[in-house]
Amino acid sequence: MAQLFDRDYGMLNWFLELLGFHHVDFTASVWSSNIMIATMVAWRWTGYNTLLYLASLQAVPRELYEAAAADGANGWKQFRHITIPALRPIIVFTVVTSTIFGLQIFTEPLLVNPSAGLTCAAARQCQTLTLFLYEQGFGRFHFGYGAAVGVALFVMVVIVAGINYLLATRIRSERP
């Protein structure tokens, strides 16, 4: 990703220069750092989620679509009443796992500026909760504080996963 986002020689800045814009230092501001990390995370998980959805789509029986077409259902109705309900379990799974993985982002901000250590830059604009936990526990040797951050992260993950589960069961119970 350094080849893509580098301030002087990155492909994005090369493309911006072709369009007549100034170079962007992606580690200089909170906004650009968030865009950079979001792009890295999306790149990391897109293939995995795509394979899950592809496998789920292939498991939907073609006879359902043929029967719906024979009954006069157009493509939108088939998508809404056959495809989405068939994909609902995988949608719930990917939302829950993506939320958990999102709360535990560690590698991407660390790769942004390895020379800056666990903070990404002087303003700490890339530091996530897991990087903060690692910094406190193993960088500054405040093991109690790092453990407290770890417990808080665990509680956050459980709460968010519980909310996702409740929403998923509520949606499932509303099915006709």
Short mmCIF file of C-alpha atoms in Angstrom, two decimals, residues 25-28 33 36-37 106-128 131-132 134-135 139-140:
data_model
loop_
_atom_site.label_atom_id
_atom_site.label_comp_id
_atom_site.label_asym_id
_atom_site.label_seq_id
_atom_site.Cartn_x
_atom_site.Cartn_y
_atom_site.Cartn_z
CA ASP A 25 0.18 13.51 2.15
CA PHE A 26 -2.14 10.77 3.33
CA THR A 27 -0.55 10.60 6.79
CA ALA A 28 -0.73 14.36 7.41
CA SER A 33 -5.49 8.89 6.98
CA MET A 36 -6.25 5.45 3.37
CA ILE A 37 -6.96 2.96 6.16
CA PHE A 106 -4.30 -3.49 13.97
CA THR A 107 -2.15 -4.17 10.93
CA GLU A 108 -3.31 -1.49 8.49
CA PRO A 109 -2.50 1.57 10.65
CA LEU A 110 0.78 -0.05 11.63
CA LEU A 111 1.74 -0.41 7.98
CA VAL A 112 0.96 3.22 7.16
CA ASN A 113 4.10 4.66 8.73
CA PRO A 114 6.28 1.99 10.32
CA SER A 115 8.91 4.51 11.40
CA ALA A 116 6.35 6.33 13.57
CA GLY A 117 5.74 3.23 15.64
CA LEU A 118 2.31 2.52 17.06
CA THR A 119 0.92 6.02 16.56
CA CYS A 120 1.09 6.33 12.74
CA ALA A 121 2.02 10.01 13.04
CA ALA A 122 2.52 12.76 15.60
CA ALA A 123 -1.21 13.52 15.85
CA ARG A 124 -2.08 9.81 16.40
CA GLN A 125 -4.72 10.07 13.70
CA CYS A 126 -4.39 6.40 12.69
CA GLN A 127 -4.25 4.87 16.14
CA THR A 128 -6.98 2.34 16.80
CA LEU A 131 -2.91 -0.27 18.69
CA PHE A 132 -3.50 1.78 21.84
CA TYR A 134 -0.58 -2.75 22.39
CA GLU A 135 1.20 0.54 22.99
CA GLY A 139 5.29 -0.27 24.49
CA ARG A 140 5.06 1.53 27.81
#
